[in-house]
Coordinates of C-alpha atoms in Angstrom, one line a residue:
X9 CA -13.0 12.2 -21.2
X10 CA -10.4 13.6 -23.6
X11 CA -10.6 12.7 -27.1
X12 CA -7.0 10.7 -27.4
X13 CA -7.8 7.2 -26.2
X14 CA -4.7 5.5 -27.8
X15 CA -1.7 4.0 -26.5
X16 CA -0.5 4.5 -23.0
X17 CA 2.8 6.5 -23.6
X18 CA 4.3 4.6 -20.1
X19 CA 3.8 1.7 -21.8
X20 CA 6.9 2.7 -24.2
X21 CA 9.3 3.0 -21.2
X22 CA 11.4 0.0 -20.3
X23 CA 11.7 0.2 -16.6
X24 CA 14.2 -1.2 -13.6
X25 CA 12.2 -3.5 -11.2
X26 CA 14.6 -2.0 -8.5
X27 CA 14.1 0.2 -5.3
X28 CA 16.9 2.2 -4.0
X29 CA 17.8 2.3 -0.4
X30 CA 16.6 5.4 1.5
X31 CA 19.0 8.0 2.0
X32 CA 20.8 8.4 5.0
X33 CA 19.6 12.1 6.3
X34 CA 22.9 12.5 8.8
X35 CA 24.9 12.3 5.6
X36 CA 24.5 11.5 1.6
X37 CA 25.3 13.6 -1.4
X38 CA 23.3 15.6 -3.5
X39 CA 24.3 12.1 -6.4
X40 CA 22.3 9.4 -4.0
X41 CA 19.4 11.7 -3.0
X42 CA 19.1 12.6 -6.9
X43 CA 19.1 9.2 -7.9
X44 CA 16.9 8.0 -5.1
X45 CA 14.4 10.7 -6.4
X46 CA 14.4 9.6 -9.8
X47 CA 14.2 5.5 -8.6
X48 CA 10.7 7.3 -7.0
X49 CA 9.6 9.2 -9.6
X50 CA 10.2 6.1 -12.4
X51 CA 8.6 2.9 -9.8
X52 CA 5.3 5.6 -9.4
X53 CA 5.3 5.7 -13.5
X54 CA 6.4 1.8 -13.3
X55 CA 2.7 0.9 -11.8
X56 CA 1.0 2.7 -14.7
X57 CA 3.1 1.5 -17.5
X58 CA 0.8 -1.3 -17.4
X59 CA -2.7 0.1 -18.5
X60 CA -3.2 -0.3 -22.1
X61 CA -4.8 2.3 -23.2
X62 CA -5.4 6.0 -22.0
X63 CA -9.2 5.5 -21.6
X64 CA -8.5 3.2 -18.3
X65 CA -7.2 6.3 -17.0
X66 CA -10.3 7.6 -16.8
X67 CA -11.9 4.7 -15.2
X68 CA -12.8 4.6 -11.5
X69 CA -11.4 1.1 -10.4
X70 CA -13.0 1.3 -7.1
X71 CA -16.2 3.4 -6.2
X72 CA -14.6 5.6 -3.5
X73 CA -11.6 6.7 -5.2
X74 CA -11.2 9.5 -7.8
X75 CA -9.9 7.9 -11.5
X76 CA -6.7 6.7 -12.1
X77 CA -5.3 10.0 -14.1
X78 CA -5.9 11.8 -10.4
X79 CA -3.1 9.7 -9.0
X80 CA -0.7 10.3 -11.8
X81 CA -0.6 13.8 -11.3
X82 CA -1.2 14.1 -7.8
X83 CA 2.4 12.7 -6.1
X84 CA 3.9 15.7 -8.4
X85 CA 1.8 18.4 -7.0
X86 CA 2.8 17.4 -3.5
X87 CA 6.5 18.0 -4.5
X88 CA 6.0 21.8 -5.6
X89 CA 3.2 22.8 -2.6
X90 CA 5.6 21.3 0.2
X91 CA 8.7 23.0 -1.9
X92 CA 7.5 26.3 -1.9
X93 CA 5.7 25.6 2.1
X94 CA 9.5 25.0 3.0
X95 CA 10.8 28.4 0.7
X96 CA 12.8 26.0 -1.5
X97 CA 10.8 26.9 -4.6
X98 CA 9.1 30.5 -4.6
X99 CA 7.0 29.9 -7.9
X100 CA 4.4 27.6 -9.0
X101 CA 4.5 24.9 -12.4
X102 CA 0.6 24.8 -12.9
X103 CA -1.4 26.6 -10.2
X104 CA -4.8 24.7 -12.0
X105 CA -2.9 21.7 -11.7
X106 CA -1.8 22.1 -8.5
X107 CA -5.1 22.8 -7.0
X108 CA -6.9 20.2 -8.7
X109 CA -5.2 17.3 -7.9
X110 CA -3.7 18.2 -4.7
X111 CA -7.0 16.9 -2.4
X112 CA -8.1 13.5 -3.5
X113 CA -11.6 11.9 -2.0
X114 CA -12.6 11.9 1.8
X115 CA -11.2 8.7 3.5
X116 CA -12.9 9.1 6.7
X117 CA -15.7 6.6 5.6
X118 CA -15.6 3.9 3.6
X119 CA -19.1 4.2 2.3
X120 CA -18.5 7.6 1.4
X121 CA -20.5 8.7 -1.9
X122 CA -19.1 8.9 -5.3
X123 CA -17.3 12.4 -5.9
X124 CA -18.2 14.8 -8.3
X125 CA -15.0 14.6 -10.3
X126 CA -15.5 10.7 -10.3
X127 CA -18.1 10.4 -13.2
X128 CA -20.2 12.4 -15.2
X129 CA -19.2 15.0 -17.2
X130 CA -16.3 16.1 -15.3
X131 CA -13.4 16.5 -18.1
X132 CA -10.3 15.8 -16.6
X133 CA -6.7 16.7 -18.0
X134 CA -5.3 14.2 -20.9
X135 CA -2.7 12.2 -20.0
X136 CA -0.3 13.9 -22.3
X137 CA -0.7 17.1 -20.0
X138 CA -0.3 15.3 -16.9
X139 CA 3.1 13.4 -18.0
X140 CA 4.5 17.0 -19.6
X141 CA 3.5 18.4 -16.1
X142 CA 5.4 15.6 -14.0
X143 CA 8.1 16.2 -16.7
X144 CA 8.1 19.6 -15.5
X145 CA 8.1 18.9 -11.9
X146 CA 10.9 16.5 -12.0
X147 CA 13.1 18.9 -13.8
X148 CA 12.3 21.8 -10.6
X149 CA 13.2 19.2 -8.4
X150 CA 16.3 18.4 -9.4
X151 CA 17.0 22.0 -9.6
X152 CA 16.1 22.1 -6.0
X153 CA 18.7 18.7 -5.4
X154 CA 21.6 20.4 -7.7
X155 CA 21.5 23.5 -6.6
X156 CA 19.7 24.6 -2.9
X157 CA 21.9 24.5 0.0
X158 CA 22.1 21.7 1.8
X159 CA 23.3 20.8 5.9
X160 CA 23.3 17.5 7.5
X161 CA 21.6 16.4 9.5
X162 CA 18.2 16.9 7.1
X163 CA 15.8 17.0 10.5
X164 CA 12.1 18.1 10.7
X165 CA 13.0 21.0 11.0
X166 CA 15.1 21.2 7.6
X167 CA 13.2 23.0 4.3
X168 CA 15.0 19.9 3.1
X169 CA 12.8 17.6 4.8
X170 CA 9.8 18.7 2.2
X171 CA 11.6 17.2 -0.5
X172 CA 12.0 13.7 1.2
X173 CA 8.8 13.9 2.1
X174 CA 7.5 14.6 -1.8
X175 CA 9.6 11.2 -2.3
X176 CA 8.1 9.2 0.7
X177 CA 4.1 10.4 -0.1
X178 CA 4.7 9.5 -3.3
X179 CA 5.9 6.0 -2.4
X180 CA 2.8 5.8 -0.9
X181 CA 1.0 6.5 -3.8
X182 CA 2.7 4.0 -6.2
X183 CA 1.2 1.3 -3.1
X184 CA -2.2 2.5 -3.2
X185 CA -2.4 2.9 -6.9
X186 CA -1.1 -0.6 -7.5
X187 CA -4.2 -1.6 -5.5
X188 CA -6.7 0.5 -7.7
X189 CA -5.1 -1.0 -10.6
X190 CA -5.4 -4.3 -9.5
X191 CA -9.4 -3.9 -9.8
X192 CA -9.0 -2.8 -13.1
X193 CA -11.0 -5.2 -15.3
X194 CA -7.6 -7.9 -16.5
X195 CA -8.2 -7.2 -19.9
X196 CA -7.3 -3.4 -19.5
X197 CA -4.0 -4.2 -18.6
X198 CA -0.8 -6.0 -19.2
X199 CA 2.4 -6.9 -17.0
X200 CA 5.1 -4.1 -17.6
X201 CA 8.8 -5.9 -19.0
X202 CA 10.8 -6.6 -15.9
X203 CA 7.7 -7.0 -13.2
X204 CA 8.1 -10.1 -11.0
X205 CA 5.8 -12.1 -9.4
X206 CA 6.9 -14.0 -6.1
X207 CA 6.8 -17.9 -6.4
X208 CA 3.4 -19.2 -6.0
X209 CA 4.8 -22.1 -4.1
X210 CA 7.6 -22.5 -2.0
X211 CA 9.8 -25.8 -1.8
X212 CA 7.3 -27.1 0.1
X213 CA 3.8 -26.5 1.4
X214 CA 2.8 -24.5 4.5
X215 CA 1.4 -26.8 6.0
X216 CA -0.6 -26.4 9.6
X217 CA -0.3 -22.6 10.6
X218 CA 0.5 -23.5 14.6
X219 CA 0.6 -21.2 17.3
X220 CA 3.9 -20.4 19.1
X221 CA 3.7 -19.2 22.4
X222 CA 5.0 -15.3 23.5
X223 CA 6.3 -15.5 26.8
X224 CA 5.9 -12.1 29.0
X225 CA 8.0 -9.9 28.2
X226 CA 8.9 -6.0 27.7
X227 CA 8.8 -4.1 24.7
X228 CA 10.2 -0.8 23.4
X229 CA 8.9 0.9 19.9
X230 CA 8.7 4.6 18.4
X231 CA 10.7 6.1 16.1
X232 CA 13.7 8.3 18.0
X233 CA 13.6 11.6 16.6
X234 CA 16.7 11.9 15.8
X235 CA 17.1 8.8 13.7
X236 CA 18.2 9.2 10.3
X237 CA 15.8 8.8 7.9
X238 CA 12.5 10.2 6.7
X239 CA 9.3 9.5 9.3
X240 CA 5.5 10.5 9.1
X241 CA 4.7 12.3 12.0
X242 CA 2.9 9.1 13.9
X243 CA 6.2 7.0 13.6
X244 CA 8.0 9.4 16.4
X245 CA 7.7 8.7 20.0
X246 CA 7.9 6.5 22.3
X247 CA 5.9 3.4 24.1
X248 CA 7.8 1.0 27.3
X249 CA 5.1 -1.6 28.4
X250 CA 5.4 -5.0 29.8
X251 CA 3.0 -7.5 27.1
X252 CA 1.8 -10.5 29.0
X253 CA 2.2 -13.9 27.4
X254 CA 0.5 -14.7 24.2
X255 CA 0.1 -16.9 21.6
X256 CA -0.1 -16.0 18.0
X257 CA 0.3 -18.6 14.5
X258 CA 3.5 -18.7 13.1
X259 CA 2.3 -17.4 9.3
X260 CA 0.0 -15.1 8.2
X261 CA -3.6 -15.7 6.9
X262 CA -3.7 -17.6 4.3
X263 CA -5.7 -17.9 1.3
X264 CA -6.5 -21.3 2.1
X265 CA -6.7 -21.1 5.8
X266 CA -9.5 -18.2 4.4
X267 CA -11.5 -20.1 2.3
X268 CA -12.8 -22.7 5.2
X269 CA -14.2 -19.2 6.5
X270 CA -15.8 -18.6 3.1
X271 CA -16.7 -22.1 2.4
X272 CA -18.7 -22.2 5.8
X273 CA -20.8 -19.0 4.7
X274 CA -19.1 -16.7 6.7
X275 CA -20.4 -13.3 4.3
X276 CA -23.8 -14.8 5.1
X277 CA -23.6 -14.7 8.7
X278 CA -24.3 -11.6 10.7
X279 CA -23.1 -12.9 13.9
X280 CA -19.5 -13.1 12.7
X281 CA -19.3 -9.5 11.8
X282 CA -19.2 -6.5 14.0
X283 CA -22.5 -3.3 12.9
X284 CA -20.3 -1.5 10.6
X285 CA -18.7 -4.7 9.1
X286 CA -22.0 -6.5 8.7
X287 CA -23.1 -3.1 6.9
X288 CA -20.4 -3.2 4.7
X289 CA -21.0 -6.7 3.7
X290 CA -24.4 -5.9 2.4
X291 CA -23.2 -2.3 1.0
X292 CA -20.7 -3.8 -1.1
X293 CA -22.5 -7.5 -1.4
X294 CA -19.3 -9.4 -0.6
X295 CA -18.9 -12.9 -1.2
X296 CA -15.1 -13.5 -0.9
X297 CA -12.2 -11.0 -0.4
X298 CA -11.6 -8.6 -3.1
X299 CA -9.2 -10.3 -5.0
X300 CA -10.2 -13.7 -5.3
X301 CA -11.5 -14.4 -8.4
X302 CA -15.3 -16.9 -9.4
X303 CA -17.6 -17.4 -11.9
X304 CA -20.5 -16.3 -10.1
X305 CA -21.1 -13.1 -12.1
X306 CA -20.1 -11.0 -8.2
X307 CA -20.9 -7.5 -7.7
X308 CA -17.3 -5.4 -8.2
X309 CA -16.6 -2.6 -6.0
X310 CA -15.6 0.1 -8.8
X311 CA -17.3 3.2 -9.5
X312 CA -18.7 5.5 -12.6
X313 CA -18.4 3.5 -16.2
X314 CA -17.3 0.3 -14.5
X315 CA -20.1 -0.2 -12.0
X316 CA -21.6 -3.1 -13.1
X317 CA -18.7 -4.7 -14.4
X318 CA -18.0 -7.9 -12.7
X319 CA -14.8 -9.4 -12.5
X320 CA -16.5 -12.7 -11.6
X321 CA -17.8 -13.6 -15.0
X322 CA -21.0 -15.9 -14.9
X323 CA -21.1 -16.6 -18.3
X324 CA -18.2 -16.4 -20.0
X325 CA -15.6 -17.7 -17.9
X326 CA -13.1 -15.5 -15.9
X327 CA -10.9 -13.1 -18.0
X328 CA -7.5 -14.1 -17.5
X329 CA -5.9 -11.8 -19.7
X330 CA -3.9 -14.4 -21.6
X331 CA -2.9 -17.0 -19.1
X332 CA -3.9 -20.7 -19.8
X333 CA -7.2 -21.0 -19.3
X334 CA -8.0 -23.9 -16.7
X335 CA -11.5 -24.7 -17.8
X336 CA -12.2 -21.3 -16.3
X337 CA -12.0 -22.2 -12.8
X338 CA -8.8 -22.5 -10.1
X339 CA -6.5 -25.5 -9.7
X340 CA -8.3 -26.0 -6.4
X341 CA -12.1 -25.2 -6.4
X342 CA -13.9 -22.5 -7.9
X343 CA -11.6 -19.4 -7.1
X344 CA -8.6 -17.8 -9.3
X345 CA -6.7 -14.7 -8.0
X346 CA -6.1 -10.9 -9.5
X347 CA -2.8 -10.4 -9.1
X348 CA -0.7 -6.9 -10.2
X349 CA -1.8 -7.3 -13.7
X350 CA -3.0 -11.0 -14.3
X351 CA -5.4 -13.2 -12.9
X352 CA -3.7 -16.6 -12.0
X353 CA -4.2 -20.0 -10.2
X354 CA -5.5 -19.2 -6.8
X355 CA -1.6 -19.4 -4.7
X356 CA -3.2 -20.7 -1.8
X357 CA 0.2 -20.7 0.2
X358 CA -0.1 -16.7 -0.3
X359 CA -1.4 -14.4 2.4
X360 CA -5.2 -13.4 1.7
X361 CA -5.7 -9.5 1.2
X362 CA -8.9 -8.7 3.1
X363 CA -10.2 -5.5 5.4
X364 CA -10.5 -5.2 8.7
X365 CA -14.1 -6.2 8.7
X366 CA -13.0 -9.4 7.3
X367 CA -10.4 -9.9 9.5
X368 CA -12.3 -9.6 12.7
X369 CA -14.9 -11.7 11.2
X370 CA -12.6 -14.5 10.4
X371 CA -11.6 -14.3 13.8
X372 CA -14.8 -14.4 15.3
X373 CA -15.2 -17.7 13.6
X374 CA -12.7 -19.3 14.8
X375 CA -13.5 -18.8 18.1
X376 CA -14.2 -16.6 21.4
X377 CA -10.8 -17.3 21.9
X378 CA -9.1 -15.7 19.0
X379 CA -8.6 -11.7 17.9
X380 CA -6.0 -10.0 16.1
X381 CA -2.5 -8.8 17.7
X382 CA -2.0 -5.6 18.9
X383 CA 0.9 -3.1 17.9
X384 CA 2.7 -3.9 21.1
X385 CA 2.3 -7.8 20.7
X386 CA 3.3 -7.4 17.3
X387 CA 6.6 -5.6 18.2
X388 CA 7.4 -8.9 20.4
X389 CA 6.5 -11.4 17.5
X390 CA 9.4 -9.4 15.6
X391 CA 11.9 -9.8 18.8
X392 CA 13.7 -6.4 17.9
X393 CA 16.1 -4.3 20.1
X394 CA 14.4 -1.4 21.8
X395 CA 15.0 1.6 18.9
X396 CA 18.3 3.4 18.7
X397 CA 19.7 5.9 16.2
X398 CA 21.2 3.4 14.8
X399 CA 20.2 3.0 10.9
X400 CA 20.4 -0.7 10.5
X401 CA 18.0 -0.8 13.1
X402 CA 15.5 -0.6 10.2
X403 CA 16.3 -3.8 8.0
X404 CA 15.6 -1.8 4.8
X405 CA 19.0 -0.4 5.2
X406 CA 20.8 -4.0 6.2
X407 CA 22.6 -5.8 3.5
X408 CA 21.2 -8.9 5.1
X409 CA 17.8 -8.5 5.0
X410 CA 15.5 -11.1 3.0
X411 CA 11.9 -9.7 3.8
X412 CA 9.2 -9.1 0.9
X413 CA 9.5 -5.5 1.1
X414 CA 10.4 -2.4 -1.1
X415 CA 9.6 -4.4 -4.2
X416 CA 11.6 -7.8 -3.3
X417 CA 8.6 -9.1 -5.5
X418 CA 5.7 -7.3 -7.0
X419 CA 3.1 -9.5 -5.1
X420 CA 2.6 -11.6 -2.5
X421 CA 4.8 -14.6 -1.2
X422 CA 3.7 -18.2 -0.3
X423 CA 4.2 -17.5 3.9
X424 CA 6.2 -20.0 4.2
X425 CA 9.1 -18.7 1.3
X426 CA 11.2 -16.6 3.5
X427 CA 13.3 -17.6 6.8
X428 CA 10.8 -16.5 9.8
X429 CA 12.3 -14.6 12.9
X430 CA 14.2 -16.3 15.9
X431 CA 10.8 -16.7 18.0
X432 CA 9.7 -18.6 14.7
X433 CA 6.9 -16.3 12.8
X434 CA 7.3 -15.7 9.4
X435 CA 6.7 -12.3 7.4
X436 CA 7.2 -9.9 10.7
X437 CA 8.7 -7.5 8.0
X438 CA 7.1 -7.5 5.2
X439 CA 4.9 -9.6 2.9
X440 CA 1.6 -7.9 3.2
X441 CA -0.2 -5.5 5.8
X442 CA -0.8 -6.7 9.3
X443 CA -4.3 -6.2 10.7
X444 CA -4.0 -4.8 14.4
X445 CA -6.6 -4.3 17.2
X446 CA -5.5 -1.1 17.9
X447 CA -6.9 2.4 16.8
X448 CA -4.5 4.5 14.8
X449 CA -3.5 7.2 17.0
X450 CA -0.5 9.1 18.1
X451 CA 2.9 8.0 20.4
X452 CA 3.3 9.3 23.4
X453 CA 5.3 12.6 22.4
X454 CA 3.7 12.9 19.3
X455 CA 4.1 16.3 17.5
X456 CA 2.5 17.1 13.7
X457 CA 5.0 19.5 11.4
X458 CA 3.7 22.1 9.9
X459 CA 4.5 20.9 6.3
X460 CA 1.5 18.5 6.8
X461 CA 0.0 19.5 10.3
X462 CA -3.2 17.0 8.8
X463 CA -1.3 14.4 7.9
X464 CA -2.3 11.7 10.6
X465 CA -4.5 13.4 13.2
X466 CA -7.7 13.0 11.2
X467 CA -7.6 9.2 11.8
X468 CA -7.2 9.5 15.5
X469 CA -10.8 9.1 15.2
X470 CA -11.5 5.3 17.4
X471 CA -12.5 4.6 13.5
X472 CA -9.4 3.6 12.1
X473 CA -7.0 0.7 13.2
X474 CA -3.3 0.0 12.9
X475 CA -1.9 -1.5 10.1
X476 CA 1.9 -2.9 11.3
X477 CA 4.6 -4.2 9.0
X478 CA 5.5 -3.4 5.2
X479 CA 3.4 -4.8 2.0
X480 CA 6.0 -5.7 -0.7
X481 CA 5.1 -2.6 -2.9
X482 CA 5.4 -0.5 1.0
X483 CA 8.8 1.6 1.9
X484 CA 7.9 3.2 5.5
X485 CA 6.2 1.6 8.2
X486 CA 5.7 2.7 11.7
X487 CA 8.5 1.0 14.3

């Protein structure tokens, strides 16, 4: 580890709590994608801004991912390999740089072992390097947005299409390091000026999460290649199927509707859980989902110098980074909940954040008659048109939209906040991630680009399932 262990220099930074609108790729000027490049490159810094101290850096929050300082540099080392891939760049910032952080761990396998770099006597960069190399990055990028020539419409096929790409993966990464940070031991970090946290309650409670009733009916999704705005390569195509009638509960999983799962021993009974899930119960020792919050002293799941740090604390209460304490336990029961950067009353109106694994099990205790959606199923719970060109047929871009996306809030919302859909299901758009029975794989018509021909087409495995909807840190999501 570097010597300098001070201060976090994003800490200094007063930041916007604010995401831009996407740019419109059949027309915008050089000004919007600029600024919607810089909104990107400040929200990735925004997550980090958070972390005390420069040690936590070098932490490994969870055992199967590299240490925080990898994702820091990584997002900027995309920009100037898919720059110069696309010829709009012909020379390198950092060639160590850009070789060492450009692969991160293998996500084929969730019990995959630790990585070399993850521990030991690996010295990474310090963070002062790695901000004065995104420095430098930023400032070639904007060369690239002042000064390359530019056509509309940016397509695929555009060297312009690296750069939205840069901003889009790197979108990505401010998601999944929000979640590594979020298993950060609480007392490492501290809530950023100008973060929000949704409402823990609405007006009024959920209540009973019924089932509405689908009828039979046809559905259209895939993104039209032509449409005009950045997509990963397994958005594009194009699915027509009839879905036979359904029925499916109006909100998503809740935190309560979750703990009568955990309450009844559900981690302690095999016959819930599929091979691999059971296996993954007793590999990581599960008791609850990830972010819920005891005093029963619970295995964590993070790697290197935190692995046997607990964020369950058995003896000394649960760390709550400053919050009132309630005699160490939740308003209802023995469970609080890790948010972003606190740890908080357990907001048992808010959606629970679990696996797949967990998912399937908790539907396999409720019944033989019970399963999550698929993608197609899904698409009819949201009622949408079949896909045009039309932009507003993403609500990102509508004026209108009120979904829990692109940073409405920077956590979860009770389920029952925001107004649900015509069909009557709430958080179709946004909220958290959305389970699906479905393995990940390619749209009819599927095609990879050969700025990142490996992009998706490792996952068309029959490992790895569909995810639908947005998170409210999530910008893209597959139509």
């Amino acid at each position: 580890m570097p010597v300098n262990v001070g201060d976090n220099p994003l800490a200094r930074k007063v930041y916007q709590f604010k995401s831009l609108q996407p740019c419109n790729l059949n027309g915008c000027t050089r000004k919007e994608i600029r600024e919607y490049f810089e909104n990107t490159y400040d929200l990735d810094e925004f997550v980090f801004a958070g972390i005390k101290e420069e040690r936590s850096f070098y932490l490994c929050p969870d055992r199967l991912r590299l240490p925080l300082i990898f994702y820091v540099a990584h997002p900027a080392t995309l920009y100037i390999n898919k720059l110069l891939l696309a010829g709009l760049i012909t020379k390198r910032v950092n060639r160590h740089f850009e070789a060492l952080f450009e692969t991160g761990v293998d996500e084929m396998s969730w019990d995959d072992t630790e990585n070399y770099r993850m521990g030991g006597s690996y010295q990474w960069p310090s963070l002062a390097k790695v901000l004065e190399y995104r420095r430098q990055v930023k400032e070639v990028v904007i060369d690239v947005i002042e000064n390359a020539p530019l056509e509309f419409p940016i397509t695929q096929q555009s060297p312009w299409w690296s750069l939205f790409m840069g901003m889009e993966h790197e979108r990505i990464h401010l998601e999944t390091s929000s979640v590594l940070i979020r298993q950060l031991p609480a007392g490492s970090v501290q809530k950023p000026t100008n973060w929000i946290y949704a409402p823990t309650q609405s007006s009024k409670p959920a209540g009973l999460n019924e089932l509405i009733t689908v009828p039979e009916g046809k559905v259209t999704f895939g993104k039209p290649v032509d449409f005009p705005s950045y997509g990963w390569d397994n958005e594009y195509g194009r699915v027509d199927m009839n879905v036979p009638r359904f029925e499916a509960s109006k909100y998503l999983i809740t935190n309560s509707d979750f703990l009568k799962f955990v309450d009844d021993g559900g981690y302690d009974k095999e016959e819930f859980w599929s091979a691999e899930g059971w296996k993954w119960v007793k590999y990581c020792e599960a008791r609850h989902p990830i972010f819920w919050v005891c005093q029963d002293g619970c295995k964590s799941r993070c790697g290197a110098a935190l692995a046997g740090y607990s964020h369950c604390r058995s003896s000394t209460g649960v760390e709550r980074n400053g919050h009132a304490s309630v005699n160490g336990v939740a308003n209802n029961g023995k469970y609080c909940y890790r948010a972003m950067y606190d740890v908080i009353d357990m907001p048992w109106d808010w959606p629970v954040d679990v696996n797949y694994h967990e998912a399937k099990a908790f539907c396999k205790w409720k019944g033989p008659d019970y399963r999550l959606p698929t993608e197609a199923e899904h698409n009819r719970m949201r009622g949408d048109k079949a896909p045009s060109t039309d932009i507003l047929c993403d609500p990102v871009y509508r004026k209108d939209t009120n979904h829990n996306i692109q940073l409405k809030y920077g956590s979860s919302n009770p389920v029952n906040l925001l107004p649900p859909t015509a069909l009557g299901f709430y958080d179709v758009y946004g909220n958290v991630w959305d389970w699906c029975e479905d393995h990940f794989n390619g749209l009819p018509g599927f095609e990879v680009t050969y700025l990142y021909n490996d992009f998706s087409t490792p996952c068309f495995d029959g490992r790895h399932t569909m995810i639908m909807v947005r998170s409210h840190t999530s910008f893209e999501y597959r139509e």
